[in-house]
mmCIF file of C-alpha atoms in Angstrom:
data_model
loop_
_atom_site.group_PDB
_atom_site.id
_atom_site.type_symbol
_atom_site.label_atom_id
_atom_site.label_comp_id
_atom_site.label_asym_id
_atom_site.label_seq_id
_atom_site.Cartn_x
_atom_site.Cartn_y
_atom_site.Cartn_z
ATOM 1 C CA MET A 1 -63.888 -12.684 -6.116
ATOM 2 C CA LYS A 2 -62.986 -13.781 -2.244
ATOM 3 C CA ALA A 3 -61.193 -16.956 -2.136
ATOM 4 C CA ARG A 4 -61.964 -18.953 1.260
ATOM 5 C CA THR A 5 -59.255 -21.137 2.409
ATOM 6 C CA HIS A 6 -60.337 -24.176 4.027
ATOM 7 C CA TYR A 7 -57.366 -25.952 6.036
ATOM 8 C CA LEU A 8 -56.621 -29.283 7.068
ATOM 9 C CA TRP A 9 -56.664 -30.848 9.802
ATOM 10 C CA PHE A 10 -54.128 -34.044 10.673
ATOM 11 C CA ASN A 11 -53.957 -37.478 13.433
ATOM 12 C CA THR A 12 -49.876 -36.259 13.618
ATOM 13 C CA ALA A 13 -47.554 -38.109 15.754
ATOM 14 C CA LYS A 14 -46.901 -34.718 18.140
ATOM 15 C CA LYS A 15 -50.888 -34.839 18.387
ATOM 16 C CA GLN A 16 -53.951 -33.564 16.333
ATOM 17 C CA GLU A 17 -52.391 -29.971 14.571
ATOM 18 C CA ILE A 18 -54.206 -27.631 11.919
ATOM 19 C CA ILE A 19 -51.054 -27.271 8.820
ATOM 20 C CA ASP A 20 -52.081 -24.762 6.795
ATOM 21 C CA VAL A 21 -52.069 -26.336 3.210
ATOM 22 C CA THR A 22 -55.322 -25.827 1.293
ATOM 23 C CA ASP A 23 -58.285 -27.477 -0.090
ATOM 24 C CA GLU A 24 -56.037 -27.030 -3.548
ATOM 25 C CA VAL A 25 -53.223 -28.851 -2.610
ATOM 26 C CA ALA A 26 -55.006 -31.655 -0.560
ATOM 27 C CA GLU A 27 -56.762 -32.593 -4.343
ATOM 28 C CA LEU A 28 -53.667 -33.174 -6.473
ATOM 29 C CA SER A 29 -53.527 -35.953 -7.990
ATOM 30 C CA GLY A 30 -51.149 -38.310 -6.527
ATOM 31 C CA LEU A 31 -50.459 -36.490 -2.649
ATOM 32 C CA THR A 32 -51.172 -38.241 0.424
ATOM 33 C CA PRO A 33 -52.527 -37.069 3.648
ATOM 34 C CA ALA A 34 -48.937 -37.955 5.184
ATOM 35 C CA MET A 35 -47.383 -36.146 1.784
ATOM 36 C CA LEU A 36 -49.455 -33.131 2.309
ATOM 37 C CA VAL A 37 -48.448 -32.971 6.379
ATOM 38 C CA ALA A 38 -45.031 -32.600 5.549
ATOM 39 C CA LEU A 39 -46.174 -29.905 2.924
ATOM 40 C CA GLY A 40 -47.481 -27.755 4.961
ATOM 41 C CA GLU A 41 -44.032 -28.024 7.184
ATOM 42 C CA ASN A 42 -41.730 -26.751 4.433
ATOM 43 C CA GLU A 43 -43.785 -23.981 3.909
ATOM 44 C CA ILE A 44 -45.965 -25.463 0.489
ATOM 45 C CA LYS A 45 -49.640 -24.218 1.834
ATOM 46 C CA THR A 46 -51.232 -22.670 -1.188
ATOM 47 C CA MET A 47 -51.638 -23.775 -4.652
ATOM 48 C CA GLU A 48 -49.112 -21.688 -5.916
ATOM 49 C CA ASP A 49 -45.913 -22.258 -3.206
ATOM 50 C CA PHE A 50 -46.968 -25.392 -4.799
ATOM 51 C CA ALA A 51 -46.814 -24.268 -8.428
ATOM 52 C CA GLY A 52 -43.765 -22.726 -7.418
ATOM 53 C CA CYS A 53 -41.541 -25.739 -6.805
ATOM 54 C CA ALA A 54 -39.609 -27.386 -9.094
ATOM 55 C CA SER A 55 -38.925 -30.804 -8.242
ATOM 56 C CA ASP A 56 -35.401 -30.295 -7.270
ATOM 57 C CA ASP A 57 -37.001 -28.242 -4.155
ATOM 58 C CA LEU A 58 -39.582 -31.699 -3.315
ATOM 59 C CA LEU A 59 -37.114 -34.786 -3.524
ATOM 60 C CA GLY A 60 -34.443 -33.153 -3.583
ATOM 61 C CA TYR A 61 -30.999 -32.102 -4.844
ATOM 62 C CA THR A 62 -27.215 -32.160 -4.028
ATOM 63 C CA GLU A 63 -25.484 -28.879 -4.302
ATOM 64 C CA MET A 64 -21.798 -27.769 -3.437
ATOM 65 C CA ARG A 65 -21.118 -26.043 -0.294
ATOM 66 C CA ASP A 66 -16.951 -24.630 -0.181
ATOM 67 C CA LYS A 67 -15.997 -27.558 -2.257
ATOM 68 C CA GLU A 68 -17.959 -29.813 -1.033
ATOM 69 C CA ARG A 69 -21.134 -32.072 -2.266
ATOM 70 C CA VAL A 70 -24.010 -31.220 0.166
ATOM 71 C CA TYR A 71 -27.683 -32.940 -0.015
ATOM 72 C CA VAL A 72 -30.000 -30.646 0.675
ATOM 73 C CA PRO A 73 -33.448 -32.538 1.378
ATOM 74 C CA GLY A 74 -36.932 -31.940 -0.697
ATOM 75 C CA ALA A 75 -40.569 -31.353 1.121
ATOM 76 C CA LEU A 76 -41.409 -34.338 -0.043
ATOM 77 C CA GLU A 77 -37.934 -36.456 0.909
ATOM 78 C CA GLY A 78 -38.883 -40.014 2.007
ATOM 79 C CA PHE A 79 -41.656 -40.619 0.176
ATOM 80 C CA GLU A 80 -41.988 -42.382 -2.618
ATOM 81 C CA ILE A 81 -42.858 -41.032 -5.519
ATOM 82 C CA LEU A 82 -41.018 -40.289 -8.863
ATOM 83 C CA ALA A 83 -39.635 -37.606 -10.384
ATOM 84 C CA ASP A 84 -41.837 -38.497 -13.018
ATOM 85 C CA GLU A 85 -44.571 -37.611 -10.618
ATOM 86 C CA VAL A 86 -43.530 -35.007 -8.686
ATOM 87 C CA ASN A 87 -43.697 -33.061 -12.267
ATOM 88 C CA GLU A 88 -46.961 -33.847 -13.370
ATOM 89 C CA MET A 89 -48.864 -31.986 -9.670
ATOM 90 C CA ILE A 90 -46.240 -28.821 -10.745
ATOM 91 C CA MET A 91 -47.324 -29.045 -14.142
ATOM 92 C CA SER A 92 -50.707 -29.753 -12.556
ATOM 93 C CA ALA A 93 -50.853 -27.212 -9.887
ATOM 94 C CA ARG A 94 -49.324 -24.113 -12.965
ATOM 95 C CA VAL A 95 -52.197 -24.994 -14.982
ATOM 96 C CA GLN A 96 -54.416 -24.461 -12.084
ATOM 97 C CA VAL A 97 -53.345 -21.592 -11.035
ATOM 98 C CA GLY A 98 -53.618 -20.186 -14.738
ATOM 99 C CA TRP A 99 -49.472 -19.852 -14.964
ATOM 100 C CA ILE A 100 -49.898 -21.736 -18.409
ATOM 101 C CA SER A 101 -52.466 -23.588 -20.014
ATOM 102 C CA GLN A 102 -53.417 -26.695 -20.936
ATOM 103 C CA GLU A 103 -52.222 -26.869 -24.232
ATOM 104 C CA ASP A 104 -48.810 -26.082 -23.040
ATOM 105 C CA LEU A 105 -47.889 -29.648 -21.614
ATOM 106 C CA ILE A 106 -49.612 -30.844 -25.388
ATOM 107 C CA LYS A 107 -46.632 -32.401 -26.818
ATOM 108 C CA PRO A 108 -45.941 -30.986 -30.557
ATOM 109 C CA GLU A 109 -46.323 -33.992 -33.085
ATOM 110 C CA GLU A 110 -43.097 -35.997 -33.990
ATOM 111 C CA SER A 111 -42.566 -35.084 -37.619
ATOM 112 C CA GLU A 112 -38.493 -35.424 -37.201
ATOM 113 C CA GLY A 113 -38.849 -39.124 -36.761
ATOM 114 C CA GLU A 114 -39.824 -39.113 -40.279
ATOM 115 C CA GLU A 115 -36.821 -37.334 -41.450
ATOM 116 C CA GLY A 116 -34.119 -38.317 -39.012
ATOM 117 C CA GLU A 117 -35.281 -41.882 -41.182
ATOM 118 C CA GLU A 118 -34.051 -40.508 -44.721
ATOM 119 C CA GLY A 119 -31.083 -38.865 -42.598
ATOM 120 C CA GLU A 120 -29.786 -42.625 -42.426
ATOM 121 C CA GLU A 121 -29.897 -43.502 -45.733
ATOM 122 C CA GLY A 122 -27.743 -41.579 -46.830
ATOM 123 C CA GLU A 123 -30.185 -38.451 -48.201
ATOM 124 C CA ALA A 124 -30.379 -35.267 -47.004
ATOM 125 C CA SER A 125 -33.516 -34.059 -45.906
ATOM 126 C CA GLU A 126 -35.553 -30.531 -46.150
ATOM 127 C CA GLY A 127 -34.493 -29.169 -42.848
ATOM 128 C CA THR A 128 -30.927 -30.037 -43.090
ATOM 129 C CA LYS A 129 -30.157 -29.132 -47.165
ATOM 130 C CA ASP A 130 -29.068 -25.363 -45.579
ATOM 131 C CA ALA A 131 -28.170 -26.211 -42.444
ATOM 132 C CA GLU A 132 -24.512 -24.658 -41.080
ATOM 133 C CA PRO A 133 -22.991 -26.912 -39.270
ATOM 134 C CA ALA A 134 -22.060 -26.591 -35.910
ATOM 135 C CA GLU A 135 -18.922 -25.443 -34.959
ATOM 136 C CA LYS A 136 -16.744 -27.508 -33.208
ATOM 137 C CA ALA A 137 -15.123 -26.899 -29.453
ATOM 138 C CA PRO A 138 -11.649 -26.133 -28.935
ATOM 139 C CA GLU A 139 -9.561 -28.026 -27.780
ATOM 140 C CA ALA A 140 -7.772 -28.131 -24.421
#
């Protein structure tokens, strides 16, 4: 099967121009037309491009260069978007391209809450009776 790519036209400050962002990316929940322009300008144009991003790629991050902290802006720098929202979009893109399944996103049920409560009362839970103690960090 051959896939067709549709490109989107936007009116930007420069003039009407083509931003090679595919319809698949444009359909991701939470992205505005202005965000799509920013993604296209940062070479994030396909669902695979978007799925391959980390939240830092989209929101920005700080790194050390020559013993100096340098801020690296993300593709969606300046937009009011939370890291949780970005992470949800990235994971949704990864599901759509088939890198992961929807079941991979389901959090396991928390049965540890019950065990943790018993541990607080002084009783060891079954999962911790045979556990080895954690190693202490060497003192400096």
